[in-house]
Amino acid sequence: MTPTQRSLAYLREEGYTVAIVERWNPHARIRQDLFGFIDLLAIRKGETLAVQVTSTGVSSRIKKIMESDYLPKVRDAGWRIIVHGWRKNSKGRYVLRVEDIS
């Protein structure tokens, strides 16, 4: 299961309707995030959540988001912005680290 799939399952369990907004660009051969930093868009009554998902480098993802020209516009829209960082613990189980940067 990929980090994105783990986040999808987690957010659905939390009552969100979730869409993957990261896309594969076959011409450039890279994945492209919505607004350069959003992998998942999650909604539930009165809330929109923009999620960046990673298995490594949570702090570098936060830095990328903070430097984005789109950040003020996403915040003005009232969206919460979070980073999901997935890692294995000492028992081999995946553990989620959530950083809210709204």
mmCIF file of N, CA, C and O in Angstrom:
data_model
loop_
_atom_site.group_PDB
_atom_site.id
_atom_site.type_symbol
_atom_site.label_atom_id
_atom_site.label_comp_id
_atom_site.label_asym_id
_atom_site.label_seq_id
_atom_site.Cartn_x
_atom_site.Cartn_y
_atom_site.Cartn_z
ATOM 1 N N MET A 1 0.853 -1.175 0.000
ATOM 2 C CA MET A 1 0.000 0.000 0.000
ATOM 3 C C MET A 1 0.902 1.243 0.000
ATOM 4 O O MET A 1 1.816 1.347 0.803
ATOM 5 N N THR A 2 0.604 2.186 -0.881
ATOM 6 C CA THR A 2 1.399 3.412 -0.963
ATOM 7 C C THR A 2 1.002 4.390 0.143
ATOM 8 O O THR A 2 -0.087 4.272 0.724
ATOM 9 N N PRO A 3 1.852 5.383 0.422
ATOM 10 C CA PRO A 3 1.471 6.410 1.395
ATOM 11 C C PRO A 3 0.153 7.104 1.024
ATOM 12 O O PRO A 3 -0.674 7.378 1.903
ATOM 13 N N THR A 4 -0.048 7.355 -0.252
ATOM 14 C CA THR A 4 -1.299 7.995 -0.691
ATOM 15 C C THR A 4 -2.493 7.109 -0.374
ATOM 16 O O THR A 4 -3.521 7.586 0.127
ATOM 17 N N GLN A 5 -2.372 5.813 -0.624
ATOM 18 C CA GLN A 5 -3.470 4.891 -0.315
ATOM 19 C C GLN A 5 -3.740 4.824 1.183
ATOM 20 O O GLN A 5 -4.892 4.754 1.607
ATOM 21 N N ARG A 6 -2.669 4.859 1.994
ATOM 22 C CA ARG A 6 -2.852 4.870 3.450
ATOM 23 C C ARG A 6 -3.591 6.138 3.891
ATOM 24 O O ARG A 6 -4.477 6.094 4.743
ATOM 25 N N SER A 7 -3.214 7.288 3.318
ATOM 26 C CA SER A 7 -3.889 8.549 3.668
ATOM 27 C C SER A 7 -5.341 8.546 3.211
ATOM 28 O O SER A 7 -6.210 9.051 3.918
ATOM 29 N N LEU A 8 -5.606 8.006 2.030
ATOM 30 C CA LEU A 8 -6.995 7.886 1.557
ATOM 31 C C LEU A 8 -7.834 7.105 2.564
ATOM 32 O O LEU A 8 -8.924 7.539 2.953
ATOM 33 N N ALA A 9 -7.328 5.958 2.984
ATOM 34 C CA ALA A 9 -8.060 5.122 3.943
ATOM 35 C C ALA A 9 -8.251 5.850 5.265
ATOM 36 O O ALA A 9 -9.353 5.836 5.843
ATOM 37 N N TYR A 10 -7.203 6.496 5.763
ATOM 38 C CA TYR A 10 -7.281 7.220 7.031
ATOM 39 C C TYR A 10 -8.334 8.327 6.966
ATOM 40 O O TYR A 10 -9.164 8.455 7.866
ATOM 41 N N LEU A 11 -8.291 9.132 5.915
ATOM 42 C CA LEU A 11 -9.220 10.256 5.801
ATOM 43 C C LEU A 11 -10.664 9.777 5.633
ATOM 44 O O LEU A 11 -11.585 10.376 6.190
ATOM 45 N N ARG A 12 -10.856 8.713 4.896
ATOM 46 C CA ARG A 12 -12.210 8.161 4.742
ATOM 47 C C ARG A 12 -12.743 7.662 6.084
ATOM 48 O O ARG A 12 -13.921 7.851 6.396
ATOM 49 N N GLU A 13 -11.871 7.049 6.891
ATOM 50 C CA GLU A 13 -12.279 6.615 8.228
ATOM 51 C C GLU A 13 -12.659 7.806 9.104
ATOM 52 O O GLU A 13 -13.492 7.674 10.000
ATOM 53 N N GLU A 14 -12.047 8.966 8.845
ATOM 54 C CA GLU A 14 -12.342 10.187 9.595
ATOM 55 C C GLU A 14 -13.590 10.909 9.067
ATOM 56 O O GLU A 14 -13.935 11.977 9.557
ATOM 57 N N GLY A 15 -14.243 10.349 8.045
ATOM 58 C CA GLY A 15 -15.493 10.905 7.545
ATOM 59 C C GLY A 15 -15.363 11.858 6.366
ATOM 60 O O GLY A 15 -16.332 12.526 6.002
ATOM 61 N N TYR A 16 -14.193 11.913 5.756
ATOM 62 C CA TYR A 16 -13.994 12.782 4.593
ATOM 63 C C TYR A 16 -14.341 12.057 3.297
ATOM 64 O O TYR A 16 -14.192 10.839 3.195
ATOM 65 N N THR A 17 -14.777 12.825 2.313
ATOM 66 C CA THR A 17 -14.837 12.368 0.932
ATOM 67 C C THR A 17 -13.534 12.853 0.314
ATOM 68 O O THR A 17 -13.209 14.033 0.405
ATOM 69 N N VAL A 18 -12.784 11.948 -0.307
ATOM 70 C CA VAL A 18 -11.419 12.256 -0.715
ATOM 71 C C VAL A 18 -11.212 11.997 -2.202
ATOM 72 O O VAL A 18 -11.706 11.008 -2.748
ATOM 73 N N ALA A 19 -10.440 12.896 -2.841
ATOM 74 C CA ALA A 19 -10.064 12.729 -4.245
ATOM 75 C C ALA A 19 -8.554 12.895 -4.379
ATOM 76 O O ALA A 19 -7.949 13.738 -3.712
ATOM 77 N N ILE A 20 -7.966 12.079 -5.244
ATOM 78 C CA ILE A 20 -6.551 12.231 -5.570
ATOM 79 C C ILE A 20 -6.451 13.320 -6.636
ATOM 80 O O ILE A 20 -7.078 13.223 -7.694
ATOM 81 N N VAL A 21 -5.679 14.362 -6.358
ATOM 82 C CA VAL A 21 -5.542 15.477 -7.302
ATOM 83 C C VAL A 21 -4.117 15.584 -7.850
ATOM 84 O O VAL A 21 -3.816 16.491 -8.613
ATOM 85 N N GLU A 22 -3.275 14.644 -7.488
ATOM 86 C CA GLU A 22 -1.938 14.532 -8.062
ATOM 87 C C GLU A 22 -2.085 13.746 -9.369
ATOM 88 O O GLU A 22 -2.836 12.780 -9.424
ATOM 89 N N ARG A 23 -1.403 14.176 -10.414
ATOM 90 C CA ARG A 23 -1.527 13.518 -11.716
ATOM 91 C C ARG A 23 -0.160 13.180 -12.293
ATOM 92 O O ARG A 23 0.808 13.900 -12.069
ATOM 93 N N TRP A 24 -0.129 12.107 -13.072
ATOM 94 C CA TRP A 24 1.075 11.728 -13.794
ATOM 95 C C TRP A 24 1.107 12.497 -15.108
ATOM 96 O O TRP A 24 0.140 12.491 -15.863
ATOM 97 N N ASN A 25 2.220 13.185 -15.370
ATOM 98 C CA ASN A 25 2.423 13.886 -16.637
ATOM 99 C C ASN A 25 3.341 13.012 -17.486
ATOM 100 O O ASN A 25 4.549 12.962 -17.248
ATOM 101 N N PRO A 26 2.777 12.303 -18.494
ATOM 102 C CA PRO A 26 3.589 11.366 -19.268
ATOM 103 C C PRO A 26 4.644 12.054 -20.141
ATOM 104 O O PRO A 26 5.672 11.463 -20.446
ATOM 105 N N HIS A 27 4.395 13.291 -20.527
ATOM 106 C CA HIS A 27 5.355 14.006 -21.375
ATOM 107 C C HIS A 27 6.600 14.400 -20.589
ATOM 108 O O HIS A 27 7.720 14.263 -21.067
ATOM 109 N N ALA A 28 6.398 14.878 -19.381
ATOM 110 C CA ALA A 28 7.525 15.280 -18.533
ATOM 111 C C ALA A 28 8.027 14.115 -17.673
ATOM 112 O O ALA A 28 9.084 14.212 -17.066
ATOM 113 N N ARG A 29 7.230 13.034 -17.612
ATOM 114 C CA ARG A 29 7.539 11.853 -16.810
ATOM 115 C C ARG A 29 7.723 12.183 -15.324
ATOM 116 O O ARG A 29 8.654 11.727 -14.681
ATOM 117 N N ILE A 30 6.798 12.997 -14.813
ATOM 118 C CA ILE A 30 6.803 13.362 -13.400
ATOM 119 C C ILE A 30 5.377 13.390 -12.871
ATOM 120 O O ILE A 30 4.423 13.513 -13.635
ATOM 121 N N ARG A 31 5.246 13.308 -11.563
ATOM 122 C CA ARG A 31 3.946 13.503 -10.913
ATOM 123 C C ARG A 31 3.795 14.991 -10.622
ATOM 124 O O ARG A 31 4.746 15.633 -10.182
ATOM 125 N N GLN A 32 2.609 15.509 -10.866
ATOM 126 C CA GLN A 32 2.347 16.927 -10.630
ATOM 127 C C GLN A 32 1.197 17.070 -9.649
ATOM 128 O O GLN A 32 0.110 16.544 -9.857
ATOM 129 N N ASP A 33 1.465 17.820 -8.581
ATOM 130 C CA ASP A 33 0.475 18.066 -7.542
ATOM 131 C C ASP A 33 -0.401 19.255 -7.919
ATOM 132 O O ASP A 33 0.054 20.175 -8.609
ATOM 133 N N LEU A 34 -1.628 19.253 -7.425
ATOM 134 C CA LEU A 34 -2.506 20.409 -7.593
ATOM 135 C C LEU A 34 -1.861 21.614 -6.917
ATOM 136 O O LEU A 34 -1.430 21.513 -5.751
ATOM 137 N N PHE A 35 -1.741 22.712 -7.609
ATOM 138 C CA PHE A 35 -1.109 23.942 -7.114
ATOM 139 C C PHE A 35 0.330 23.709 -6.643
ATOM 140 O O PHE A 35 0.876 24.497 -5.882
ATOM 141 N N GLY A 36 0.933 22.613 -7.086
ATOM 142 C CA GLY A 36 2.321 22.341 -6.765
ATOM 143 C C GLY A 36 2.573 21.687 -5.424
ATOM 144 O O GLY A 36 3.707 21.336 -5.115
ATOM 145 N N PHE A 37 1.518 21.492 -4.609
ATOM 146 C CA PHE A 37 1.761 20.883 -3.290
ATOM 147 C C PHE A 37 0.606 20.062 -2.727
ATOM 148 O O PHE A 37 0.687 19.592 -1.599
ATOM 149 N N ILE A 38 -0.453 19.842 -3.478
ATOM 150 C CA ILE A 38 -1.601 19.107 -2.936
ATOM 151 C C ILE A 38 -1.738 17.764 -3.663
ATOM 152 O O ILE A 38 -1.906 17.724 -4.877
ATOM 153 N N ASP A 39 -1.658 16.674 -2.883
ATOM 154 C CA ASP A 39 -1.840 15.324 -3.425
ATOM 155 C C ASP A 39 -3.286 14.862 -3.311
ATOM 156 O O ASP A 39 -3.795 14.187 -4.189
ATOM 157 N N LEU A 40 -3.929 15.202 -2.184
ATOM 158 C CA LEU A 40 -5.300 14.795 -1.910
ATOM 159 C C LEU A 40 -6.129 16.002 -1.526
ATOM 160 O O LEU A 40 -5.647 16.896 -0.830
ATOM 161 N N LEU A 41 -7.377 15.996 -1.948
ATOM 162 C CA LEU A 41 -8.335 17.011 -1.530
ATOM 163 C C LEU A 41 -9.445 16.270 -0.802
ATOM 164 O O LEU A 41 -10.043 15.333 -1.344
ATOM 165 N N ALA A 42 -9.683 16.653 0.445
ATOM 166 C CA ALA A 42 -10.669 15.977 1.289
ATOM 167 C C ALA A 42 -11.713 16.990 1.743
ATOM 168 O O ALA A 42 -11.369 18.108 2.129
ATOM 169 N N ILE A 43 -12.974 16.581 1.676
ATOM 170 C CA ILE A 43 -14.053 17.483 2.096
ATOM 171 C C ILE A 43 -14.989 16.753 3.047
ATOM 172 O O ILE A 43 -15.162 15.550 2.997
ATOM 173 N N ARG A 44 -15.558 17.524 3.941
ATOM 174 C CA ARG A 44 -16.688 17.102 4.758
ATOM 175 C C ARG A 44 -17.397 18.385 5.163
ATOM 176 O O ARG A 44 -16.893 19.485 4.928
ATOM 177 N N LYS A 45 -18.540 18.270 5.758
ATOM 178 C CA LYS A 45 -19.384 19.430 6.029
ATOM 179 C C LYS A 45 -18.583 20.584 6.634
ATOM 180 O O LYS A 45 -18.002 20.462 7.713
ATOM 181 N N GLY A 46 -18.551 21.705 5.906
ATOM 182 C CA GLY A 46 -17.913 22.921 6.388
ATOM 183 C C GLY A 46 -16.396 22.924 6.355
ATOM 184 O O GLY A 46 -15.774 23.826 6.909
ATOM 185 N N GLU A 47 -15.764 21.932 5.707
ATOM 186 C CA GLU A 47 -14.310 21.851 5.743
ATOM 187 C C GLU A 47 -13.734 21.314 4.432
ATOM 188 O O GLU A 47 -14.253 20.360 3.860
ATOM 189 N N THR A 48 -12.669 21.949 3.978
ATOM 190 C CA THR A 48 -11.878 21.451 2.847
ATOM 191 C C THR A 48 -10.447 21.303 3.324
ATOM 192 O O THR A 48 -9.881 22.218 3.915
ATOM 193 N N LEU A 49 -9.875 20.150 3.056
ATOM 194 C CA LEU A 49 -8.546 19.809 3.533
ATOM 195 C C LEU A 49 -7.639 19.517 2.342
ATOM 196 O O LEU A 49 -7.962 18.667 1.511
ATOM 197 N N ALA A 50 -6.524 20.231 2.252
ATOM 198 C CA ALA A 50 -5.514 19.992 1.228
ATOM 199 C C ALA A 50 -4.386 19.201 1.871
ATOM 200 O O ALA A 50 -3.834 19.624 2.885
ATOM 201 N N VAL A 51 -4.052 18.048 1.294
ATOM 202 C CA VAL A 51 -3.107 17.136 1.933
ATOM 203 C C VAL A 51 -1.918 16.859 1.015
ATOM 204 O O VAL A 51 -2.095 16.467 -0.137
ATOM 205 N N GLN A 52 -0.717 17.041 1.553
ATOM 206 C CA GLN A 52 0.526 16.606 0.922
ATOM 207 C C GLN A 52 0.927 15.319 1.629
ATOM 208 O O GLN A 52 0.959 15.275 2.858
ATOM 209 N N VAL A 53 1.213 14.259 0.867
ATOM 210 C CA VAL A 53 1.536 12.964 1.434
ATOM 211 C C VAL A 53 2.986 12.614 1.116
ATOM 212 O O VAL A 53 3.447 12.819 -0.001
ATOM 213 N N THR A 54 3.694 12.064 2.112
ATOM 214 C CA THR A 54 5.082 11.675 1.909
ATOM 215 C C THR A 54 5.451 10.503 2.813
ATOM 216 O O THR A 54 4.787 10.256 3.816
ATOM 217 N N SER A 55 6.511 9.829 2.436
ATOM 218 C CA SER A 55 7.062 8.797 3.317
ATOM 219 C C SER A 55 8.392 9.263 3.904
ATOM 220 O O SER A 55 8.907 8.660 4.839
ATOM 221 N N THR A 56 8.938 10.319 3.341
ATOM 222 C CA THR A 56 10.193 10.886 3.844
ATOM 223 C C THR A 56 10.153 12.394 3.693
ATOM 224 O O THR A 56 9.428 12.931 2.859
ATOM 225 N N GLY A 57 10.920 13.079 4.502
ATOM 226 C CA GLY A 57 11.107 14.509 4.305
ATOM 227 C C GLY A 57 9.910 15.392 4.581
ATOM 228 O O GLY A 57 9.591 16.261 3.767
ATOM 229 N N VAL A 58 9.255 15.209 5.705
ATOM 230 C CA VAL A 58 8.116 16.057 6.057
ATOM 231 C C VAL A 58 8.533 17.528 6.091
ATOM 232 O O VAL A 58 7.845 18.387 5.547
ATOM 233 N N SER A 59 9.664 17.822 6.680
ATOM 234 C CA SER A 59 10.101 19.221 6.790
ATOM 235 C C SER A 59 10.375 19.833 5.417
ATOM 236 O O SER A 59 10.089 21.013 5.193
ATOM 237 N N SER A 60 10.888 19.044 4.478
ATOM 238 C CA SER A 60 11.127 19.586 3.137
ATOM 239 C C SER A 60 9.811 19.839 2.411
ATOM 240 O O SER A 60 9.693 20.788 1.635
ATOM 241 N N ARG A 61 8.799 19.022 2.675
ATOM 242 C CA ARG A 61 7.474 19.250 2.074
ATOM 243 C C ARG A 61 6.851 20.526 2.639
ATOM 244 O O ARG A 61 6.258 21.316 1.922
ATOM 245 N N ILE A 62 7.006 20.734 3.944
ATOM 246 C CA ILE A 62 6.481 21.948 4.574
ATOM 247 C C ILE A 62 7.170 23.172 3.983
ATOM 248 O O ILE A 62 6.519 24.167 3.656
ATOM 249 N N LYS A 63 8.469 23.097 3.807
ATOM 250 C CA LYS A 63 9.226 24.208 3.214
ATOM 251 C C LYS A 63 8.723 24.504 1.809
ATOM 252 O O LYS A 63 8.529 25.662 1.438
ATOM 253 N N LYS A 64 8.498 23.453 1.001
ATOM 254 C CA LYS A 64 7.993 23.618 -0.358
ATOM 255 C C LYS A 64 6.638 24.329 -0.358
ATOM 256 O O LYS A 64 6.402 25.247 -1.143
ATOM 257 N N ILE A 65 5.769 23.921 0.553
ATOM 258 C CA ILE A 65 4.445 24.539 0.652
ATOM 259 C C ILE A 65 4.571 26.001 1.061
ATOM 260 O O ILE A 65 3.918 26.880 0.479
ATOM 261 N N MET A 66 5.396 26.274 2.063
ATOM 262 C CA MET A 66 5.551 27.647 2.563
ATOM 263 C C MET A 66 6.112 28.585 1.496
ATOM 264 O O MET A 66 5.845 29.789 1.519
ATOM 265 N N GLU A 67 6.860 28.054 0.535
ATOM 266 C CA GLU A 67 7.448 28.863 -0.533
ATOM 267 C C GLU A 67 6.546 28.990 -1.759
ATOM 268 O O GLU A 67 6.864 29.726 -2.688
ATOM 269 N N SER A 68 5.417 28.299 -1.756
ATOM 270 C CA SER A 68 4.537 28.297 -2.921
ATOM 271 C C SER A 68 3.803 29.624 -3.085
ATOM 272 O O SER A 68 3.284 30.194 -2.121
ATOM 273 N N ASP A 69 3.731 30.093 -4.315
ATOM 274 C CA ASP A 69 2.967 31.304 -4.630
ATOM 275 C C ASP A 69 1.464 31.081 -4.454
ATOM 276 O O ASP A 69 0.712 32.043 -4.310
ATOM 277 N N TYR A 70 1.030 29.828 -4.481
ATOM 278 C CA TYR A 70 -0.391 29.511 -4.336
ATOM 279 C C TYR A 70 -0.850 29.448 -2.883
ATOM 280 O O TYR A 70 -2.051 29.458 -2.613
ATOM 281 N N LEU A 71 0.076 29.363 -1.950
ATOM 282 C CA LEU A 71 -0.289 29.209 -0.540
ATOM 283 C C LEU A 71 -1.269 30.272 -0.050
ATOM 284 O O LEU A 71 -2.297 29.929 0.544
ATOM 285 N N PRO A 72 -1.029 31.568 -0.292
ATOM 286 C CA PRO A 72 -1.988 32.569 0.196
ATOM 287 C C PRO A 72 -3.385 32.404 -0.408
ATOM 288 O O PRO A 72 -4.388 32.599 0.281
ATOM 289 N N LYS A 73 -3.456 31.990 -1.654
ATOM 290 C CA LYS A 73 -4.760 31.817 -2.307
ATOM 291 C C LYS A 73 -5.520 30.627 -1.720
ATOM 292 O O LYS A 73 -6.728 30.686 -1.515
ATOM 293 N N VAL A 74 -4.792 29.549 -1.438
ATOM 294 C CA VAL A 74 -5.415 28.371 -0.837
ATOM 295 C C VAL A 74 -5.904 28.713 0.574
ATOM 296 O O VAL A 74 -7.008 28.349 0.967
ATOM 297 N N ARG A 75 -5.093 29.440 1.310
ATOM 298 C CA ARG A 75 -5.508 29.870 2.661
ATOM 299 C C ARG A 75 -6.711 30.813 2.591
ATOM 300 O O ARG A 75 -7.635 30.697 3.405
ATOM 301 N N ASP A 76 -6.706 31.747 1.628
ATOM 302 C CA ASP A 76 -7.838 32.676 1.475
ATOM 303 C C ASP A 76 -9.133 31.942 1.151
ATOM 304 O O ASP A 76 -10.217 32.414 1.477
ATOM 305 N N ALA A 77 -9.010 30.784 0.503
ATOM 306 C CA ALA A 77 -10.191 29.976 0.190
ATOM 307 C C ALA A 77 -10.718 29.253 1.423
ATOM 308 O O ALA A 77 -11.778 28.631 1.381
ATOM 309 N N GLY A 78 -9.962 29.330 2.531
ATOM 310 C CA GLY A 78 -10.405 28.709 3.773
ATOM 311 C C GLY A 78 -10.033 27.244 3.901
ATOM 312 O O GLY A 78 -10.555 26.551 4.776
ATOM 313 N N TRP A 79 -9.130 26.752 3.048
ATOM 314 C CA TRP A 79 -8.728 25.360 3.114
ATOM 315 C C TRP A 79 -7.706 25.149 4.217
ATOM 316 O O TRP A 79 -6.808 25.963 4.394
ATOM 317 N N ARG A 80 -7.827 24.046 4.951
ATOM 318 C CA ARG A 80 -6.774 23.618 5.876
ATOM 319 C C ARG A 80 -5.718 22.901 5.060
ATOM 320 O O ARG A 80 -6.037 22.146 4.139
ATOM 321 N N ILE A 81 -4.472 23.092 5.419
ATOM 322 C CA ILE A 81 -3.363 22.466 4.700
ATOM 323 C C ILE A 81 -2.586 21.614 5.699
ATOM 324 O O ILE A 81 -2.144 22.119 6.734
ATOM 325 N N ILE A 82 -2.452 20.333 5.369
ATOM 326 C CA ILE A 82 -1.710 19.442 6.255
ATOM 327 C C ILE A 82 -0.751 18.562 5.449
ATOM 328 O O ILE A 82 -0.921 18.374 4.247
ATOM 329 N N VAL A 83 0.253 18.059 6.147
ATOM 330 C CA VAL A 83 1.189 17.104 5.565
ATOM 331 C C VAL A 83 1.028 15.795 6.326
ATOM 332 O O VAL A 83 1.032 15.783 7.561
ATOM 333 N N HIS A 84 0.861 14.709 5.571
ATOM 334 C CA HIS A 84 0.834 13.370 6.145
ATOM 335 C C HIS A 84 2.194 12.739 5.883
ATOM 336 O O HIS A 84 2.588 12.570 4.729
ATOM 337 N N GLY A 85 2.904 12.390 6.949
ATOM 338 C CA GLY A 85 4.181 11.698 6.827
ATOM 339 C C GLY A 85 4.047 10.283 7.354
ATOM 340 O O GLY A 85 3.693 10.090 8.518
ATOM 341 N N TRP A 86 4.293 9.305 6.512
ATOM 342 C CA TRP A 86 4.178 7.900 6.896
ATOM 343 C C TRP A 86 5.556 7.286 7.066
ATOM 344 O O TRP A 86 6.435 7.481 6.237
ATOM 345 N N ARG A 87 5.733 6.541 8.171
ATOM 346 C CA ARG A 87 6.986 5.825 8.406
ATOM 347 C C ARG A 87 6.679 4.539 9.158
ATOM 348 O O ARG A 87 5.620 4.400 9.761
ATOM 349 N N LYS A 88 7.616 3.606 9.108
ATOM 350 C CA LYS A 88 7.462 2.369 9.870
ATOM 351 C C LYS A 88 8.065 2.563 11.255
ATOM 352 O O LYS A 88 9.134 3.143 11.398
ATOM 353 N N ASN A 89 7.362 2.050 12.277
ATOM 354 C CA ASN A 89 7.908 2.099 13.634
ATOM 355 C C ASN A 89 8.786 0.879 13.875
ATOM 356 O O ASN A 89 9.005 0.059 12.980
ATOM 357 N N SER A 90 9.282 0.742 15.089
ATOM 358 C CA SER A 90 10.195 -0.360 15.418
ATOM 359 C C SER A 90 9.546 -1.738 15.302
ATOM 360 O O SER A 90 10.237 -2.742 15.168
ATOM 361 N N LYS A 91 8.214 -1.782 15.330
ATOM 362 C CA LYS A 91 7.492 -3.047 15.184
ATOM 363 C C LYS A 91 7.105 -3.333 13.738
ATOM 364 O O LYS A 91 6.409 -4.296 13.453
ATOM 365 N N GLY A 92 7.521 -2.442 12.811
ATOM 366 C CA GLY A 92 7.220 -2.646 11.398
ATOM 367 C C GLY A 92 5.849 -2.170 10.974
ATOM 368 O O GLY A 92 5.416 -2.440 9.864
ATOM 369 N N ARG A 93 5.168 -1.463 11.858
ATOM 370 C CA ARG A 93 3.841 -0.927 11.529
ATOM 371 C C ARG A 93 3.971 0.515 11.058
ATOM 372 O O ARG A 93 4.808 1.265 11.548
ATOM 373 N N TYR A 94 3.099 0.899 10.135
ATOM 374 C CA TYR A 94 3.127 2.273 9.641
ATOM 375 C C TYR A 94 2.494 3.217 10.652
ATOM 376 O O TYR A 94 1.446 2.926 11.222
ATOM 377 N N VAL A 95 3.159 4.342 10.850
ATOM 378 C CA VAL A 95 2.716 5.356 11.790
ATOM 379 C C VAL A 95 2.549 6.654 11.021
ATOM 380 O O VAL A 95 3.389 7.024 10.190
ATOM 381 N N LEU A 96 1.463 7.356 11.311
ATOM 382 C CA LEU A 96 1.172 8.622 10.627
ATOM 383 C C LEU A 96 1.587 9.805 11.481
ATOM 384 O O LEU A 96 1.231 9.892 12.655
ATOM 385 N N ARG A 97 2.316 10.722 10.867
ATOM 386 C CA ARG A 97 2.639 12.014 11.479
ATOM 387 C C ARG A 97 1.863 13.070 10.708
ATOM 388 O O ARG A 97 1.959 13.144 9.482
ATOM 389 N N VAL A 98 1.063 13.855 11.407
ATOM 390 C CA VAL A 98 0.257 14.891 10.768
ATOM 391 C C VAL A 98 0.774 16.256 11.193
ATOM 392 O O VAL A 98 0.872 16.536 12.393
ATOM 393 N N GLU A 99 1.134 17.073 10.234
ATOM 394 C CA GLU A 99 1.572 18.445 10.494
ATOM 395 C C GLU A 99 0.574 19.397 9.850
ATOM 396 O O GLU A 99 0.385 19.379 8.640
ATOM 397 N N ASP A 100 -0.078 20.201 10.664
ATOM 398 C CA ASP A 100 -1.058 21.185 10.191
ATOM 399 C C ASP A 100 -0.324 22.507 9.964
ATOM 400 O O ASP A 100 0.255 23.055 10.887
ATOM 401 N N ILE A 101 -0.362 23.012 8.731
ATOM 402 C CA ILE A 101 0.358 24.262 8.433
ATOM 403 C C ILE A 101 -0.590 25.360 7.950
ATOM 404 O O ILE A 101 -0.157 26.318 7.338
ATOM 405 N N SER A 102 -1.863 25.216 8.251
ATOM 406 C CA SER A 102 -2.837 26.234 7.838
ATOM 407 C C SER A 102 -2.555 27.568 8.494
ATOM 408 O O SER A 102 -2.092 27.664 9.574
#
